[in-house]
XYZ file of N, CA and C in Angstrom:
708
model
N 60.649 118.148 63.676
C 61.360 118.813 62.462
C 61.094 117.780 61.383
N 60.751 118.131 60.155
C 60.298 117.185 58.912
C 61.066 117.912 57.768
N 61.691 116.848 56.835
C 62.409 117.100 55.820
C 61.150 116.881 54.698
N 61.120 117.885 53.757
C 59.965 118.087 52.778
C 60.451 116.548 51.733
N 59.184 115.998 51.538
C 59.538 114.510 50.481
C 58.398 114.550 49.485
N 58.076 113.533 49.136
C 57.228 113.082 48.231
C 57.269 113.856 46.659
N 56.318 114.927 46.343
C 56.606 115.574 45.426
C 57.553 116.471 44.936
N 58.102 116.888 46.391
C 59.145 117.951 46.400
C 60.568 117.434 45.917
N 60.828 116.270 46.402
C 61.745 115.196 46.144
C 61.650 115.117 44.621
N 62.728 115.716 43.608
C 63.135 115.562 42.532
C 63.488 114.230 42.047
N 63.064 113.804 40.914
C 63.897 112.239 40.154
C 64.587 112.626 39.191
N 65.697 112.239 39.505
C 66.800 113.257 38.582
C 67.779 112.093 38.043
N 68.332 112.151 36.698
C 69.160 111.072 36.118
C 70.384 110.947 36.755
N 71.418 109.857 36.755
C 72.397 109.941 37.192
C 73.270 111.020 37.205
N 74.484 111.164 38.089
C 75.066 112.627 38.401
C 76.021 112.572 36.914
N 76.406 111.645 36.181
C 77.513 111.593 35.313
C 76.540 112.316 33.988
N 75.115 112.396 33.840
C 74.738 112.725 32.722
C 74.588 114.387 32.718
N 74.859 115.034 33.681
C 74.828 116.421 33.744
C 76.329 116.807 34.146
N 77.097 116.041 34.412
C 78.476 116.583 35.063
C 79.172 117.498 34.561
N 79.401 118.565 35.112
C 80.148 119.937 34.572
C 79.283 120.756 33.580
N 78.311 120.499 33.445
C 77.310 121.169 32.341
C 76.620 122.410 33.027
N 76.591 123.616 32.261
C 75.909 124.959 33.175
C 74.746 125.546 32.402
N 75.060 125.112 30.926
C 73.750 125.447 29.873
C 72.740 124.525 29.523
N 71.795 124.839 28.879
C 71.054 123.911 28.049
C 70.086 122.782 29.265
N 69.536 121.797 28.508
C 68.704 121.103 29.439
C 69.715 120.327 30.448
N 71.058 119.942 30.131
C 71.995 119.396 31.491
C 71.708 120.315 32.433
N 72.580 121.689 31.762
C 72.482 122.817 33.127
C 71.332 122.825 33.835
N 70.136 122.794 33.282
C 69.038 122.934 34.509
C 68.827 121.797 35.302
N 69.190 120.806 34.690
C 69.117 119.491 35.588
C 70.199 119.515 36.538
N 71.623 120.045 36.143
C 72.488 120.088 37.341
C 72.182 121.038 38.511
N 71.408 122.343 37.890
C 70.987 123.152 38.886
C 70.091 122.821 40.039
N 69.175 122.184 39.373
C 68.157 121.117 40.245
C 69.201 120.326 41.105
N 69.878 119.483 40.714
C 70.618 118.311 41.445
C 71.338 119.407 42.698
N 71.935 120.478 42.405
C 72.702 121.212 43.241
C 71.909 121.603 44.456
N 70.691 122.132 43.922
C 69.649 122.668 44.993
C 69.392 121.568 45.901
N 69.006 120.407 45.140
C 68.498 119.225 45.849
C 69.397 118.687 47.011
N 70.796 118.781 46.443
C 71.892 118.319 47.595
C 72.054 119.331 48.619
N 71.984 120.684 47.889
C 72.139 121.812 49.223
C 71.045 121.710 50.300
N 69.831 121.495 49.847
C 68.549 121.586 50.719
C 68.872 120.113 51.580
N 69.161 118.998 51.127
C 69.216 117.882 51.824
C 70.069 118.094 53.013
N 71.084 118.543 52.526
C 72.331 118.877 53.230
C 71.837 119.752 54.652
N 71.325 120.847 54.223
C 70.800 121.720 55.412
C 69.838 121.272 56.275
N 68.946 120.237 55.809
C 68.160 119.531 56.686
C 68.580 118.614 57.845
N 69.493 118.160 56.898
C 70.493 116.840 57.902
C 71.185 117.703 59.086
N 71.567 118.803 58.551
C 72.184 119.724 59.839
C 71.421 120.042 60.712
N 70.193 120.587 60.416
C 69.255 120.820 61.529
C 68.819 119.861 62.273
N 68.759 118.382 61.862
C 68.257 117.252 62.307
C 69.292 117.172 63.540
N 70.397 117.159 63.090
C 71.745 116.849 63.947
C 71.692 117.748 64.971
N 71.323 119.196 64.762
C 71.378 120.006 65.875
C 70.301 119.704 66.587
N 68.905 119.096 66.204
C 67.768 119.313 67.391
C 68.152 117.804 68.014
N 68.814 116.974 67.567
C 68.995 115.630 68.193
C 70.209 116.109 69.368
N 71.112 116.908 69.340
C 71.905 117.385 70.198
C 71.005 118.151 71.494
N 70.035 119.085 70.978
C 69.489 119.835 71.829
C 68.558 118.876 72.638
N 67.884 117.827 71.911
C 67.050 116.856 72.802
C 67.959 116.011 73.629
N 68.894 115.371 73.342
C 69.727 114.762 74.067
C 70.292 115.482 75.269
N 70.425 117.028 75.092
C 70.984 117.633 76.196
C 70.027 118.003 77.261
N 68.687 118.138 76.966
C 67.759 118.636 77.851
C 66.632 117.303 78.206
N 67.222 116.114 77.883
C 66.418 114.726 78.370
C 65.826 114.896 79.843
N 66.747 115.226 80.683
C 66.534 115.351 82.278
C 65.455 116.264 82.373
N 65.544 117.503 81.863
C 64.660 118.373 81.975
C 63.148 118.293 81.493
N 63.219 117.469 80.587
C 61.708 117.387 80.004
C 61.196 116.119 80.846
N 62.183 115.077 81.328
C 61.276 114.308 81.795
C 60.754 114.442 83.436
N 61.694 115.359 84.082
C 60.937 116.407 84.986
C 59.506 116.844 84.919
N 59.681 117.790 83.972
C 58.599 118.552 84.081
C 57.528 118.073 83.491
N 57.398 116.518 83.215
C 55.952 116.006 82.787
C 55.553 116.037 81.471
N 54.722 115.477 80.911
C 54.155 115.224 79.910
C 53.246 116.623 78.966
N 53.471 117.081 78.240
C 52.160 118.172 77.793
C 50.916 117.956 77.528
N 49.891 118.646 77.356
C 48.628 118.345 76.929
C 48.526 118.047 75.561
N 47.275 117.504 75.156
C 47.411 117.440 73.693
C 47.122 118.341 72.693
N 46.469 119.685 73.266
C 46.303 120.799 72.991
C 47.956 121.616 72.637
N 48.378 121.203 73.705
C 49.900 122.072 73.787
C 50.824 121.441 72.421
N 50.724 120.156 72.374
C 51.369 119.140 71.205
C 50.922 119.607 70.211
N 49.723 119.941 70.120
C 49.162 120.482 68.339
C 49.732 121.626 68.160
N 49.764 122.691 69.224
C 50.007 124.044 68.846
C 51.589 123.711 68.497
N 52.363 123.026 69.256
C 53.577 122.958 68.767
C 54.130 122.127 67.587
N 53.167 121.481 67.122
C 53.389 120.917 65.766
C 53.260 122.012 64.872
N 52.166 122.721 65.051
C 51.763 123.552 63.764
C 52.926 124.645 63.995
N 53.399 124.933 65.032
C 54.566 126.087 64.836
C 55.685 125.443 64.361
N 55.987 124.168 64.502
C 57.261 123.836 64.076
C 56.966 123.753 62.549
N 55.825 123.401 62.008
C 55.489 123.243 60.701
C 55.759 124.381 60.265
N 54.803 125.659 60.611
C 55.333 127.045 60.081
C 56.596 127.653 59.911
N 57.543 127.158 60.793
C 58.670 127.357 61.118
C 59.547 126.757 59.850
N 59.350 125.448 59.783
C 60.253 124.745 58.730
C 59.684 125.371 57.274
N 58.099 125.672 57.056
C 57.908 126.216 55.757
C 58.895 127.717 55.812
N 58.879 128.284 56.715
C 59.500 129.808 56.652
C 61.076 129.629 56.362
N 61.659 128.576 57.161
C 63.077 128.220 56.848
C 63.232 127.745 55.276
N 62.129 127.028 54.924
C 62.514 126.518 53.665
C 62.791 127.512 52.708
N 61.808 128.540 52.740
C 61.488 129.513 51.737
C 62.825 130.563 51.848
N 63.054 130.810 52.965
C 64.557 131.292 53.297
C 65.487 130.766 52.801
N 65.679 129.476 52.836
C 66.708 128.889 52.314
C 67.090 128.815 50.671
N 65.537 128.521 50.165
C 65.123 128.857 48.694
C 66.112 130.149 48.037
N 65.396 131.172 48.828
C 66.014 132.479 48.417
C 67.323 132.695 48.676
N 67.811 132.168 49.720
C 69.350 132.235 49.718
C 70.106 131.463 48.587
N 69.890 130.284 48.458
C 70.493 129.539 47.362
C 70.168 130.173 46.112
N 69.175 130.615 45.747
C 68.894 131.354 44.508
C 70.103 132.423 44.110
N 69.943 133.369 45.449
C 71.196 134.307 45.437
C 72.434 133.763 45.100
N 72.902 133.043 45.888
C 74.184 132.203 45.651
C 74.329 131.903 44.462
N 73.522 130.951 43.577
C 73.601 130.392 42.577
C 73.778 131.434 41.249
N 72.667 132.838 41.620
C 73.043 133.916 40.802
C 74.380 134.367 40.867
N 74.633 134.774 41.685
C 76.378 135.366 41.991
C 77.438 134.324 41.128
N 77.238 133.035 41.432
C 77.994 131.920 40.859
C 77.910 132.271 39.353
N 77.033 132.301 38.795
C 76.670 132.327 37.357
C 76.980 133.534 36.437
N 77.105 134.746 37.463
C 77.453 135.845 37.281
C 79.168 135.863 36.910
N 79.729 135.180 37.996
C 81.084 134.989 38.024
C 81.596 134.415 36.911
N 81.098 133.085 36.559
C 81.043 132.382 35.138
C 81.241 133.181 33.930
N 80.100 134.067 33.894
C 79.730 134.509 32.662
C 80.834 135.591 32.501
N 81.311 136.310 33.485
C 82.572 137.109 33.627
C 83.755 136.672 33.131
N 84.289 135.420 33.530
C 85.238 134.772 32.885
C 85.230 134.350 31.395
N 84.190 133.768 31.278
C 83.945 133.644 29.666
C 84.200 135.100 28.719
N 83.801 136.238 29.139
C 83.601 137.141 28.490
C 85.224 137.781 28.204
N 85.833 137.705 29.671
C 87.054 137.958 29.882
C 88.107 137.101 28.652
N 87.819 135.505 28.783
C 88.372 134.662 27.942
C 88.392 134.864 26.516
N 86.986 135.474 26.061
C 86.920 135.762 24.703
C 87.439 137.072 24.264
N 87.619 138.048 25.273
C 88.269 139.115 24.787
C 89.644 138.783 24.502
N 90.397 138.351 25.433
C 91.701 138.134 25.145
C 92.274 136.863 24.657
N 91.113 136.009 23.837
C 91.649 135.157 23.024
C 91.733 135.703 21.336
N 92.624 135.119 20.735
C 92.569 136.007 19.305
C 91.376 135.295 18.451
N 91.068 136.329 17.688
C 89.804 135.696 16.797
C 89.826 134.696 15.856
N 91.370 135.160 15.136
C 91.387 134.020 14.112
C 92.734 133.533 14.737
N 92.892 132.006 14.608
C 93.888 131.241 15.513
C 94.966 131.539 13.930
N 96.418 131.357 14.589
C 97.240 131.418 13.401
C 98.359 130.140 13.489
N 98.357 129.627 12.131
C 99.027 128.170 12.177
C 100.519 128.398 11.382
N 100.549 128.657 10.298
C 101.771 128.599 9.453
C 102.663 127.688 9.386
N 102.152 126.334 9.648
C 102.756 125.155 9.795
C 102.179 123.998 9.062
N 103.061 122.531 8.796
C 102.431 121.523 8.398
C 102.367 120.612 9.439
N 101.337 120.473 10.256
C 101.390 119.242 11.287
C 101.331 117.817 10.660
N 102.219 117.000 11.444
C 102.033 115.736 11.041
C 101.055 115.117 12.316
N 99.961 114.343 11.627
C 98.940 113.917 12.385
C 98.519 112.461 12.184
N 98.065 111.669 13.084
C 97.579 110.291 12.804
C 95.891 110.265 12.639
N 95.090 109.308 12.828
C 93.810 109.102 12.277
C 92.975 110.161 13.163
N 93.446 110.024 14.549
C 92.847 110.742 15.487
C 93.033 112.323 15.269
N 94.361 112.693 15.225
C 94.746 114.069 14.987
C 93.664 114.644 14.026
N 93.580 113.826 12.669
C 93.392 114.112 11.663
C 91.694 114.562 11.720
N 91.152 113.760 12.349
C 89.524 114.089 12.637
C 89.305 115.476 13.654
N 90.417 115.515 14.827
C 90.498 116.571 15.484
C 90.708 118.098 14.693
N 91.800 118.001 13.864
C 92.025 119.327 13.029
C 90.597 119.529 12.126
N 89.868 118.593 11.459
C 88.815 119.024 10.757
C 87.523 119.641 11.531
N 87.612 118.984 12.505
C 86.121 119.131 13.412
C 86.482 120.004 15.030
N 87.470 120.012 15.398
C 87.779 120.817 16.447
C 88.223 122.459 16.330
N 87.686 123.170 15.388
C 88.529 124.290 14.942
C 86.950 125.214 14.843
N 87.199 126.579 14.496
C 86.249 127.320 14.288
C 85.483 127.148 12.975
N 84.415 127.437 12.446
C 83.794 127.306 11.329
C 84.419 128.017 10.520
N 84.935 129.300 10.810
C 85.414 129.894 9.535
C 86.859 129.808 9.198
N 87.290 128.529 9.999
C 88.587 128.070 9.729
C 88.573 126.866 8.686
N 89.694 127.013 7.561
C 89.965 126.229 6.543
C 90.986 125.232 6.886
N 90.440 123.815 6.577
C 91.618 123.087 7.125
C 91.806 122.140 5.639
N 93.340 122.178 5.263
C 94.085 121.375 4.305
C 94.458 119.915 4.685
N 94.087 118.845 4.183
C 94.656 117.643 4.541
C 95.475 117.099 3.623
N 96.808 116.958 3.759
C 97.891 116.154 2.855
C 97.875 114.805 2.869
N 97.205 114.125 2.032
C 97.429 112.731 2.126
C 98.686 112.354 1.587
N 99.618 111.581 2.313
C 100.781 111.471 1.597
C 101.250 110.040 1.922
N 102.206 109.489 1.158
C 103.086 108.247 1.489
C 104.613 108.619 0.919
N 105.210 108.295 2.331
C 106.774 108.933 2.621
C 107.359 107.996 1.508
N 106.908 107.117 1.040
C 107.926 106.223 0.155
C 107.622 106.763 -1.678
N 106.855 107.638 -1.396
C 106.400 107.976 -3.180
C 107.032 109.203 -3.288
N 107.816 109.479 -4.475
C 108.320 110.433 -4.881
C 107.579 111.603 -5.057
N 106.356 111.307 -5.917
C 105.453 112.395 -6.213
C 104.992 113.200 -4.546
N 104.762 112.534 -3.801
C 104.529 112.787 -2.352
C 105.309 114.093 -2.101
N 106.639 113.697 -2.110
C 107.798 114.797 -1.793
C 107.537 115.438 -2.665
N 107.260 115.801 -4.030
C 107.258 116.828 -4.778
C 106.116 117.699 -4.493
N 105.225 117.296 -4.290
C 103.981 117.909 -3.574
C 104.059 118.578 -2.234
N 104.862 118.099 -1.228
C 105.062 118.336 -0.276
C 105.826 119.682 -0.203
N 107.246 119.512 -0.833
C 108.007 120.699 -1.209
C 107.303 121.928 -1.904
N 106.376 121.567 -2.698
C 105.597 122.681 -3.497
C 104.510 123.314 -2.230
N 104.000 122.503 -1.601
C 103.105 122.960 -0.311
C 103.715 123.833 0.699
N 104.705 123.475 1.230
C 105.393 124.291 2.402
C 105.281 125.743 2.204
N 105.923 126.575 1.241
C 105.678 127.932 1.022
C 104.398 128.294 1.161
N 103.321 127.693 0.587
C 102.047 127.896 0.818
C 101.427 127.950 2.244
N 102.095 126.971 2.791
C 101.587 126.632 4.155
C 102.209 128.240 4.881
N 103.238 128.369 4.519
C 103.742 130.033 5.450
C 103.014 131.192 4.922
N 102.585 130.982 3.732
C 102.024 132.378 3.200
C 100.501 132.353 3.628
N 99.966 131.262 4.201
C 98.663 131.480 4.541
C 98.542 130.655 6.110
N 98.981 131.560 6.702
C 98.713 131.077 8.170
C 97.372 131.341 8.877
N 96.328 131.587 8.077
C 94.966 131.551 8.952
C 94.441 129.986 8.328
N 94.959 129.233 7.528
C 94.580 127.926 7.147
C 95.404 127.112 7.779
N 95.089 126.112 8.212
C 95.383 124.889 9.137
C 95.786 123.851 7.834
N 97.088 123.684 7.521
C 97.501 122.621 6.827
C 97.951 121.486 7.693
N 97.755 119.895 7.461
C 97.886 119.043 8.017
C 98.302 117.800 7.089
N 99.293 117.036 7.826
C 99.847 115.990 6.892
C 99.728 114.599 7.761
N 99.098 113.600 6.938
C 98.564 112.328 7.401
C 99.175 111.069 6.638
N 99.582 110.020 6.860
C 99.939 109.089 6.190
C 98.517 108.420 5.570
N 98.470 107.884 4.535
C 97.319 107.259 3.756
C 96.872 106.026 4.420
N 97.839 105.171 5.258
C 97.391 104.164 5.727
C 96.733 104.167 7.077
N 97.082 105.543 8.052
C 96.304 105.635 9.076
C 95.160 105.969 8.943
N 94.593 106.462 7.825
C 93.081 106.644 7.637
C 92.373 105.715 6.410
N 92.985 104.794 6.373
C 92.712 103.650 5.516
C 92.219 104.471 4.039
N 93.084 105.200 3.658
C 92.921 105.774 2.281
C 93.288 105.166 1.150
N 92.699 105.071 0.049
C 93.249 104.186 -1.177
C 94.299 104.551 -1.735
N 95.566 103.980 -1.492
C 96.694 103.914 -2.078
C 96.969 104.527 -3.520
N 96.096 104.046 -4.293
C 96.224 104.486 -5.798
C 95.712 106.095 -5.732
N 95.202 106.392 -4.969
C 94.717 108.211 -4.883
C 95.624 108.958 -4.493
N 96.819 108.308 -3.639
C 98.176 109.261 -3.153
C 98.967 109.562 -4.039
N 99.505 110.918 -3.768
C 98.916 111.961 -2.948
C 97.759 112.482 -3.074
N 97.172 113.176 -2.213
C 95.919 114.087 -2.039
C 95.929 115.078 -1.433
N 95.000 116.197 -1.840
C 94.701 117.212 -0.992
C 93.426 117.386 -0.882
N 92.784 117.194 0.493
C 91.613 117.629 0.983
C 91.323 118.863 1.624
N 90.234 119.416 1.308
C 89.927 120.855 1.980
C 88.530 120.687 2.596
N 88.671 121.295 4.056
C 87.391 121.191 4.856
C 87.236 122.575 5.168
N 86.047 123.181 5.545
C 85.512 124.174 6.540
C 84.026 123.638 7.032
N 83.903 124.903 7.957
C 82.486 124.622 8.784
C 82.734 123.134 9.577
N 83.830 123.052 10.398
C 84.086 121.803 11.134
C 83.694 120.613 10.660
N 84.351 120.294 9.122
C 84.350 118.698 8.802
C 83.635 118.855 7.384
N 83.121 119.739 6.670
C 82.633 119.558 5.710
C 83.688 119.745 4.432
N 83.584 118.496 3.417
C 84.772 118.471 2.633
C 84.001 119.703 1.782
N 84.948 120.300 0.720
C 84.695 121.227 -0.199
C 85.564 121.188 -1.214
N 86.794 120.769 -1.332
C 87.461 120.445 -2.314
C 88.217 119.043 -2.026
N 87.969 118.223 -3.066
C 88.449 116.785 -2.984
C 89.242 116.674 -4.237
N 90.931 116.929 -4.178
C 91.751 116.856 -4.964
C 92.675 115.233 -5.201
N 91.755 114.365 -5.155
C 92.639 113.068 -4.888
C 93.100 112.877 -6.451
N 92.792 113.595 -7.521
C 93.715 113.513 -8.688
C 94.600 114.173 -8.978
N 94.960 114.942 -7.790
C 96.242 116.154 -8.274
C 97.204 115.748 -9.016
N 97.430 114.380 -9.186
C 98.765 113.966 -10.136
C 98.249 114.394 -11.647
N 97.006 114.388 -11.845
C 96.624 114.455 -13.316
C 96.570 116.074 -13.604
N 96.430 117.051 -12.156
C 96.383 118.249 -12.325
C 97.793 118.628 -12.732
N 98.591 118.299 -12.397
C 100.322 118.277 -12.459
C 100.676 118.754 -14.087
N 100.982 119.992 -14.214
C 101.418 120.249 -15.777
C 102.331 119.316 -16.177
N 102.527 118.993 -17.467
C 103.353 118.093 -17.938
C 104.551 119.021 -18.746
N 104.194 120.275 -19.208
C 105.471 120.958 -19.840
C 106.105 121.920 -18.926
N 106.063 121.938 -17.990
C 106.652 122.649 -17.094
C 106.950 122.116 -15.509
N 107.999 122.241 -14.704
C 108.410 121.636 -13.475
C 107.196 122.059 -12.652
N 106.818 121.212 -11.760
C 105.835 121.306 -10.783
C 106.498 122.107 -9.284
N 105.953 123.377 -9.189
C 106.346 123.975 -7.911
C 104.939 124.894 -7.261
N 105.456 125.645 -6.263
C 104.603 126.259 -5.630
C 103.322 127.017 -6.549
N 103.942 127.734 -7.460
C 103.067 128.498 -8.207
C 102.008 127.778 -8.904
N 102.623 126.398 -9.381
C 101.670 125.599 -10.253
C 100.575 125.213 -8.990
N 101.190 124.837 -7.827
C 100.043 124.538 -6.705
C 99.152 125.467 -6.364
N 99.918 126.487 -6.119
C 98.949 127.607 -5.799
C 97.507 127.873 -6.838
N 98.012 127.830 -8.111
C 97.014 127.972 -9.232
C 95.919 126.821 -8.930
N 96.519 125.658 -8.720
C 95.451 124.774 -8.658
C 94.224 124.765 -7.342
N 94.964 125.573 -6.180
C 94.308 125.539 -5.067
C 93.257 126.735 -5.277
N 93.780 127.647 -5.917
C 92.868 129.009 -6.190
C 91.822 128.595 -6.776
N 92.035 127.713 -7.989
C 91.039 127.184 -8.653
C 89.905 126.351 -7.895
N 90.189 125.769 -6.935
C 89.167 125.128 -5.991
C 88.806 125.862 -4.777
N 89.227 127.392 -4.576
C 88.654 128.357 -3.609
C 89.220 127.783 -2.369
N 90.434 126.973 -2.536
C 91.206 126.631 -1.099
C 91.816 127.863 -0.492
N 92.537 128.561 -1.405
C 93.397 129.847 -1.167
C 92.522 130.939 -1.530
């Protein structure tokens, strides 16, 4: 019995490179690795079985004498053809198993997409740190707007902006509003409070760092005033 070697043995990157991947280049490499592992395991099992058979009939072989050279050559050729046939059968079996596995995964993904809402609902002002700020603007659907309120809890103007913002948060549940302390993201304290609006997973499209200057002087600043400012910048 022989195990295919040489050109048939694929040179693959470390397993960590494609761990958990099912699509793209890494998915192809993961498939190749799975096939190579399965084939190697199959040949190891066959080798163990052959060893048990050989050791079990050692006495019989010794008593029967040695075969002729032509008989040995015929046996080698027969073994080679059997190995090739077995490998082809194994390849077909593995392909069929892999096809069923991928169909099952695809079916699960379709069911997940159908049961998940197309638009996520928020309706709250989430307190986040620096990492949460990055996750909020990047780990969302491309159609989701994210408004970041950069605040200073010791600043009265920040409190005024937050009070005006909260009703708008509830009125616009499809927009994700988050609040972060300026020091967490190393924001210029002179520009606080500020509102930053993102879309397309991290594209800043409205930079309201001068929102204090946008506040009207001749009237009390409230939700209606803030709504007008946000609408003027296509945030709402």
